[in-house]
Coordinates of C-alpha atoms in Angstrom, one line a residue:
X1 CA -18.4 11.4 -9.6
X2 CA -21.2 11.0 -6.6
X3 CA -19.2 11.1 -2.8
X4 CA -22.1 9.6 -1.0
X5 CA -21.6 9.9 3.3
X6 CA -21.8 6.1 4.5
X7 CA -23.7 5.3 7.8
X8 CA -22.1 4.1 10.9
X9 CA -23.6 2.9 14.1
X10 CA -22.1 5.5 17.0
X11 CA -23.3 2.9 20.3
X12 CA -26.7 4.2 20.2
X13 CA -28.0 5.4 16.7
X14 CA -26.6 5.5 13.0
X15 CA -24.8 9.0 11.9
X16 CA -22.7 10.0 9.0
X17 CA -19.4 8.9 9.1
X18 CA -16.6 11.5 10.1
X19 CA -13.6 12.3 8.1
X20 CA -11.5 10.8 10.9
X21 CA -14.4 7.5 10.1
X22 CA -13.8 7.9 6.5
X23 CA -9.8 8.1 6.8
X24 CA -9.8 4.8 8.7
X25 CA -11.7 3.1 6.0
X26 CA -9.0 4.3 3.6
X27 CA -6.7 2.5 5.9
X28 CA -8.5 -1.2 6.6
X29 CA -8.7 -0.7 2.6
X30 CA -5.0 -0.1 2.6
X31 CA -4.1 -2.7 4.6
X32 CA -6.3 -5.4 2.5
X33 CA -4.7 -4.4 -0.9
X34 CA -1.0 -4.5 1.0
X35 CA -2.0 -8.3 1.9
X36 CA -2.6 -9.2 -2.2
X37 CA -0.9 -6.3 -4.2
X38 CA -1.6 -5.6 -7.5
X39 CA 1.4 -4.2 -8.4
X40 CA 4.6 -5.8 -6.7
X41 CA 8.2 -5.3 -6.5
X42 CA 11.5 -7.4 -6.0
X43 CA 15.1 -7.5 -6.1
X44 CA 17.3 -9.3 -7.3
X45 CA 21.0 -8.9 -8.2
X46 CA 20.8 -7.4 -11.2
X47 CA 18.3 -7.4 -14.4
X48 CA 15.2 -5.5 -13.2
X49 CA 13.2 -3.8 -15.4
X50 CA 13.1 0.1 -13.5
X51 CA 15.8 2.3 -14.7
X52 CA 19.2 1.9 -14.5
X53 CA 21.3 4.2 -11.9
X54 CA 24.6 4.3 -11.7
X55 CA 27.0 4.7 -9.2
X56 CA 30.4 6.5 -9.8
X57 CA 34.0 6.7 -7.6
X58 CA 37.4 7.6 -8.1
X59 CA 40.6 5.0 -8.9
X60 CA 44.2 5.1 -8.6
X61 CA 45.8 6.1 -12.0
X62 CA 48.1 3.1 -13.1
X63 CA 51.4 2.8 -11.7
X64 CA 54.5 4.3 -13.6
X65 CA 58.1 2.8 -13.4
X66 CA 61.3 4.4 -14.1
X67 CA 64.9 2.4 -14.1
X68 CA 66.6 6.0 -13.9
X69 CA 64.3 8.5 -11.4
X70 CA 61.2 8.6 -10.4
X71 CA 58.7 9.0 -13.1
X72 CA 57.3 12.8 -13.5
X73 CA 54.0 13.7 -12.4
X74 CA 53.0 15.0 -15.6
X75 CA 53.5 11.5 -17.2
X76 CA 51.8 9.8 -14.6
X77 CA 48.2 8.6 -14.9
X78 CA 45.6 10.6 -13.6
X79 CA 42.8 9.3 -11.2
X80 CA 39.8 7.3 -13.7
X81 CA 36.6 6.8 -13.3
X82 CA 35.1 3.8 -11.9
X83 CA 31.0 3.3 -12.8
X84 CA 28.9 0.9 -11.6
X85 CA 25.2 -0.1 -12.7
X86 CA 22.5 -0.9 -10.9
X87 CA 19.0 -2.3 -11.8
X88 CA 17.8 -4.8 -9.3
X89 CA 14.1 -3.6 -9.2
X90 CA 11.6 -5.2 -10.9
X91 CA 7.9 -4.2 -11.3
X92 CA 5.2 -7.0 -12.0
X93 CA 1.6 -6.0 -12.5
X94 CA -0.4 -8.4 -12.9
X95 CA -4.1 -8.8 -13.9
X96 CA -7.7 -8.1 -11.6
X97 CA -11.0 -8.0 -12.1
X98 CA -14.2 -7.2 -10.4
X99 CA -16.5 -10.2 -9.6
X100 CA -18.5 -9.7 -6.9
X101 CA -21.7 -7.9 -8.3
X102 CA -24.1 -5.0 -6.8
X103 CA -27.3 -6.8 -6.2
X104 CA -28.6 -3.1 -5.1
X105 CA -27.8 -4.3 -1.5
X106 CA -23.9 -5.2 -1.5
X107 CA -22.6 -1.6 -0.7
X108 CA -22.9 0.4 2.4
X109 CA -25.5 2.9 3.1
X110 CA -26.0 6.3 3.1
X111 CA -29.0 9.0 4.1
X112 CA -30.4 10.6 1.1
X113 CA -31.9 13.3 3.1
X114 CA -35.5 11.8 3.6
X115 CA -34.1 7.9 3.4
X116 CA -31.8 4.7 3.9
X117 CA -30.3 3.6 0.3
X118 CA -27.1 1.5 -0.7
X119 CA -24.5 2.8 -2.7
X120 CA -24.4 1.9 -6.4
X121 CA -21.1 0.4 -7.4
X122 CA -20.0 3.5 -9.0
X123 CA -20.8 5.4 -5.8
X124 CA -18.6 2.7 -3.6
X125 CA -15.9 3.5 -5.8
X126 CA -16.0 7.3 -5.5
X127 CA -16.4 7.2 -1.7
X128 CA -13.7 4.4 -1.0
X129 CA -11.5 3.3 -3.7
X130 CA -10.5 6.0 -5.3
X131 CA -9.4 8.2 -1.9
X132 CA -7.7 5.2 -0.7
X133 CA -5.4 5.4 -3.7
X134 CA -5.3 9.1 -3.6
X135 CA -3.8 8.7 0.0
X136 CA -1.8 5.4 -1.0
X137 CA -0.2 7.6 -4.0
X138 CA 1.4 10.7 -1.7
X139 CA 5.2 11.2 0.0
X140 CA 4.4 10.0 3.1
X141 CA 5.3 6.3 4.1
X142 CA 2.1 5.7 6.6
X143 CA -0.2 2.9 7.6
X144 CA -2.4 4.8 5.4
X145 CA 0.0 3.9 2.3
X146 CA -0.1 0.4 3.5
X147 CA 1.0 -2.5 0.2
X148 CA 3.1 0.5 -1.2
X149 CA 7.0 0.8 -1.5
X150 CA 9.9 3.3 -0.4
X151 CA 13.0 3.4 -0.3
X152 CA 15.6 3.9 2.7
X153 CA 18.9 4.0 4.0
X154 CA 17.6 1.6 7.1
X155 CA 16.9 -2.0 6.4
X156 CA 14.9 -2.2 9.5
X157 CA 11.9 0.6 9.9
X158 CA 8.8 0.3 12.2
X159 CA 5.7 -0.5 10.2
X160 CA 7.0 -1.7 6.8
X161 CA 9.0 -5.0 5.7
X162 CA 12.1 -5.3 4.3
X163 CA 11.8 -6.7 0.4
X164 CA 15.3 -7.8 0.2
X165 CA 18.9 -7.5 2.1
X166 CA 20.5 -6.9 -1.1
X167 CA 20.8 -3.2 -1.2
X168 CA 18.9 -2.1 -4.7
X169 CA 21.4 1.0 -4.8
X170 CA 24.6 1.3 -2.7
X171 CA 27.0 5.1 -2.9
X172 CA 30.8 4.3 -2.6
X173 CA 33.5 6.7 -3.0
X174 CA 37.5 5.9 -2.9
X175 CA 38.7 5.2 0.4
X176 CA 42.0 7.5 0.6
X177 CA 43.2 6.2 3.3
X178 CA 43.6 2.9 1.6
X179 CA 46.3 4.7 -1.0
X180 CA 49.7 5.2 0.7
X181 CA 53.1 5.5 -1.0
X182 CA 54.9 2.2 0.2
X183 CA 52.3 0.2 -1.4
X184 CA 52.8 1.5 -4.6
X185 CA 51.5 -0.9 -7.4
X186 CA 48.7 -1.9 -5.1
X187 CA 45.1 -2.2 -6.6
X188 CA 44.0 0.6 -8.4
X189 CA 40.5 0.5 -7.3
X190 CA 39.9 0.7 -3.4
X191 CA 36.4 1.5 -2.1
X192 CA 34.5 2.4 0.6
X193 CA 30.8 1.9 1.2
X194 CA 29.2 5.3 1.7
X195 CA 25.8 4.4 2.3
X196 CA 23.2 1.5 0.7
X197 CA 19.2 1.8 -0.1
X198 CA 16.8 -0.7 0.5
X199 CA 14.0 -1.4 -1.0
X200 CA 10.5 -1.5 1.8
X201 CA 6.9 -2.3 2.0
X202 CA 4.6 -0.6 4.0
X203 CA 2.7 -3.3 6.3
X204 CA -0.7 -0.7 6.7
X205 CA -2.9 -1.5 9.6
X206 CA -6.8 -2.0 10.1
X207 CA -8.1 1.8 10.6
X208 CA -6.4 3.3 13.6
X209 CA -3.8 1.2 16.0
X210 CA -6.7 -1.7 14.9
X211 CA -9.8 0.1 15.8
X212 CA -12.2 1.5 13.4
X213 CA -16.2 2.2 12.8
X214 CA -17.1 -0.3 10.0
X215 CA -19.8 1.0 7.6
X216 CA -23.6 -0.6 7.5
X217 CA -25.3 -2.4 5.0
X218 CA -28.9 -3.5 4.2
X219 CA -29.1 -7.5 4.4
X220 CA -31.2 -9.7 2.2
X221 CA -34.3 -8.7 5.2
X222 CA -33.3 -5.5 4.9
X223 CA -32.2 -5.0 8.0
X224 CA -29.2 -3.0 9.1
X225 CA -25.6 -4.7 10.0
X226 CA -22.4 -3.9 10.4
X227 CA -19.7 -5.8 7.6
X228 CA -17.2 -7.9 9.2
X229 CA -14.1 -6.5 9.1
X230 CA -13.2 -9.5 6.6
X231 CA -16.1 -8.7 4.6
X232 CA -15.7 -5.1 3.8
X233 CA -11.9 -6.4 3.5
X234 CA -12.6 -8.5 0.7
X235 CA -14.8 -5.9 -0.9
X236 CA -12.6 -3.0 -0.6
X237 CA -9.2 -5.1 -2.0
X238 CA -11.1 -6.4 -5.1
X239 CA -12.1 -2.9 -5.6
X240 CA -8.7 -1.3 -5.1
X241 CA -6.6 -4.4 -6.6
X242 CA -9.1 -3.5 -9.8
X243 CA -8.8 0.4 -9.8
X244 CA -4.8 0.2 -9.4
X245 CA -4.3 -2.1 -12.7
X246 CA -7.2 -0.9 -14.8
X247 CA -8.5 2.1 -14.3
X248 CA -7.5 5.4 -16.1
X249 CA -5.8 8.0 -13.4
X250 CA -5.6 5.6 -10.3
X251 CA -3.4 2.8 -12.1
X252 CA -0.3 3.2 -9.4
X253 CA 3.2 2.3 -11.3
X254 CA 6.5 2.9 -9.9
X255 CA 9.6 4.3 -11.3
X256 CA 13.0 5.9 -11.5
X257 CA 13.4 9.8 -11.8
X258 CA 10.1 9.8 -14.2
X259 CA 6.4 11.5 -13.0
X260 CA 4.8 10.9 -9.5
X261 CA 5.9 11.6 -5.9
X262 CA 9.4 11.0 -4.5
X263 CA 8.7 7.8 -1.9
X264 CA 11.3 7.6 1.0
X265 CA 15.2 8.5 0.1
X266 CA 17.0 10.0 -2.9
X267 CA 19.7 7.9 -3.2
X268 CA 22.6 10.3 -3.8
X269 CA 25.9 9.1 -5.8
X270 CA 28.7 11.1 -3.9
X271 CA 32.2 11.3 -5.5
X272 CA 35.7 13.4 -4.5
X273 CA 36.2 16.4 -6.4
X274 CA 38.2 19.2 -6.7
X275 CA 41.5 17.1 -6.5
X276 CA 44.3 17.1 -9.3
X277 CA 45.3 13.5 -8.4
X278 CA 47.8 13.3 -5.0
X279 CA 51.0 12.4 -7.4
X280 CA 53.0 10.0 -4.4
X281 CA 56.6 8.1 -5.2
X282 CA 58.1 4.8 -4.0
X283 CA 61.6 3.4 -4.2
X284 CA 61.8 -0.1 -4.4
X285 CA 65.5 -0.9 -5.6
X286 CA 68.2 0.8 -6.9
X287 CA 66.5 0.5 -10.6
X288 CA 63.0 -0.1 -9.3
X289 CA 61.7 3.8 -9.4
X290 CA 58.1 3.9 -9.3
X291 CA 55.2 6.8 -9.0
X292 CA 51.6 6.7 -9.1
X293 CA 48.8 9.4 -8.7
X294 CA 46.1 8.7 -5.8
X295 CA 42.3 9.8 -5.7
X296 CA 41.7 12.9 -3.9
X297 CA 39.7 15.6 -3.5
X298 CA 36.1 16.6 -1.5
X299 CA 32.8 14.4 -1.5
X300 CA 30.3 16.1 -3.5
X301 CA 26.9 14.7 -5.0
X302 CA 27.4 13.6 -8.3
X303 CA 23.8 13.4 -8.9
X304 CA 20.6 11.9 -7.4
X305 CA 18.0 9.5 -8.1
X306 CA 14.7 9.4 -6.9
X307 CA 12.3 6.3 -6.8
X308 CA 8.6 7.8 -7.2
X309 CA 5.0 6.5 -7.1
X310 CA 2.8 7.8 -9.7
X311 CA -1.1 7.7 -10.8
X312 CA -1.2 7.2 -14.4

């Protein structure tokens, strides 16, 4: 692996690019990839192809009726279980290739120490496309992950769009308050949203609130110019688009509590617990006895699943 320094033009002379230089290149690179991903994902109701992650609550137990008294609390049906799946997101990767070719002057240059020279493809790679997916591949949900996925408990968060309104996991947990003795024989299951998890793209942006020091190249005169910001664009998405489907250790794949780095929320599935069932009676009629045992208890997390990127 050869990290070569690229050449940029400061105003009055050509220097070595900065890390600050470098890290905005990593961006505009960012932000080209996020504008033709490689690797997409969408939701949809159900039948995605992540992992499945469920959500649990607590229901009512089944009503008991009694023509004589009111039925006993030990004969009563205790609180159940109510589980529901989710797998809305799926992952599509599809296919890229590299096709523009090094005619020993399509890369940017760099100062071997006593001259100007261009970067061989492999050296392009080294010094751009691979750090950008480095940076694309960590925790944090930047500009400089920009074409990359979270997830959060917002639909609406500055610098990323929204994939979908349907939620891709939502918590619920029995609303108690719903359960009251006079409506005995009501339905057993009686929800409350707790909180839903949305599914995010990060928009990126070109190097630094739009600014940026592009890098030089040798023309066909060999003379030096600066790319256009659409031409080292181009260049750095093929490059990037290629690396993140084919290449060994910076292919980038999403997933559901498997290897990588957590991206945006856990989404936690809460449930009451600690409760024995609130046992609660209802007289109806003079033969119409009736009990029933409500859910109850204290929200706890069940467990938690985190959505991760990951280099593979």
């Amino acid at each position: 692996m050869t990290v070569r320094t690229p050449l940029v033009y400061n105003g009055s002379q050509l220097q070595e690019m900065k890390a600050s230089d470098l890290a905005n290149i990593y961006k505009v690179a960012a932000y080209y990839y996020g504008q033709s991903p490689a690797v997409t994902l969408t939701v949809a109701g159900s039948g995605g192809n992540l992992t499945s992650m469920n959500d649990t609550r607590l229901q009512a137990g089944a009503v008991s009726t009694s023509s004589g008294g009111y039925p006993s609390e030990g004969t009563t049906a205790e609180p159940s279980t109510v589980t529901t799946s989710y797998q809305r997101i799926t992952q599509t990767v599809g296919t890229a290739n590299i096709t523009t070719s090094d005619t020993g002057k399509t890369f940017p240059i760099y100062w071997t120490g006593t001259q100007v020279r261009a970067m061989t493809q492999q050296d392009f790679i080294d010094t751009f496309v691979q750090p950008t997916i480095d940076v694309m591949a960590l925790g944090s949900t930047t500009s400089a992950q920009g074409g990359t996925y979270f997830i959060s408990t917002s639909s609406s968060v500055a610098g990323a769009t929204l994939v979908s309104a349907t939620p891709v996991f939502t918590d619920t947990r029995a609303d108690t308050s719903l359960y009251t003795a006079d409506q005995i024989g009501e339905a057993l299951d009686q929800p409350q949203t707790i909180t839903n998890y949305y599914l995010l793209k990060i928009d990126g942006e070109i190097g630094t609130g739009g600014s940026y020091n592009p890098p030089i190249f040798l023309d066909a005169s060999n003379n030096l110019k600066q790319y256009s910001t659409a031409d080292i664009g181009a260049l750095l998405q093929e490059y990037v688009k290629n690396a993140v489907v084919n290449t060994a250790g910076y292919r980038l794949r999403y997933n559901i509590d498997g290897s990588g780095t957590l991206r945006g929320s856990a989404m936690v599935n809460t449930v009451l617990t600690g409760g024995s069932g609130n046992y609660q009676t209802r007289l109806v009629g003079s033969n119409d006895y009736r009990a029933q045992e409500f859910p109850d208890g204290t929200p706890a997390t069940a467990n938690t699943y985190s959505f991760k990127i990951a280099k593979s």
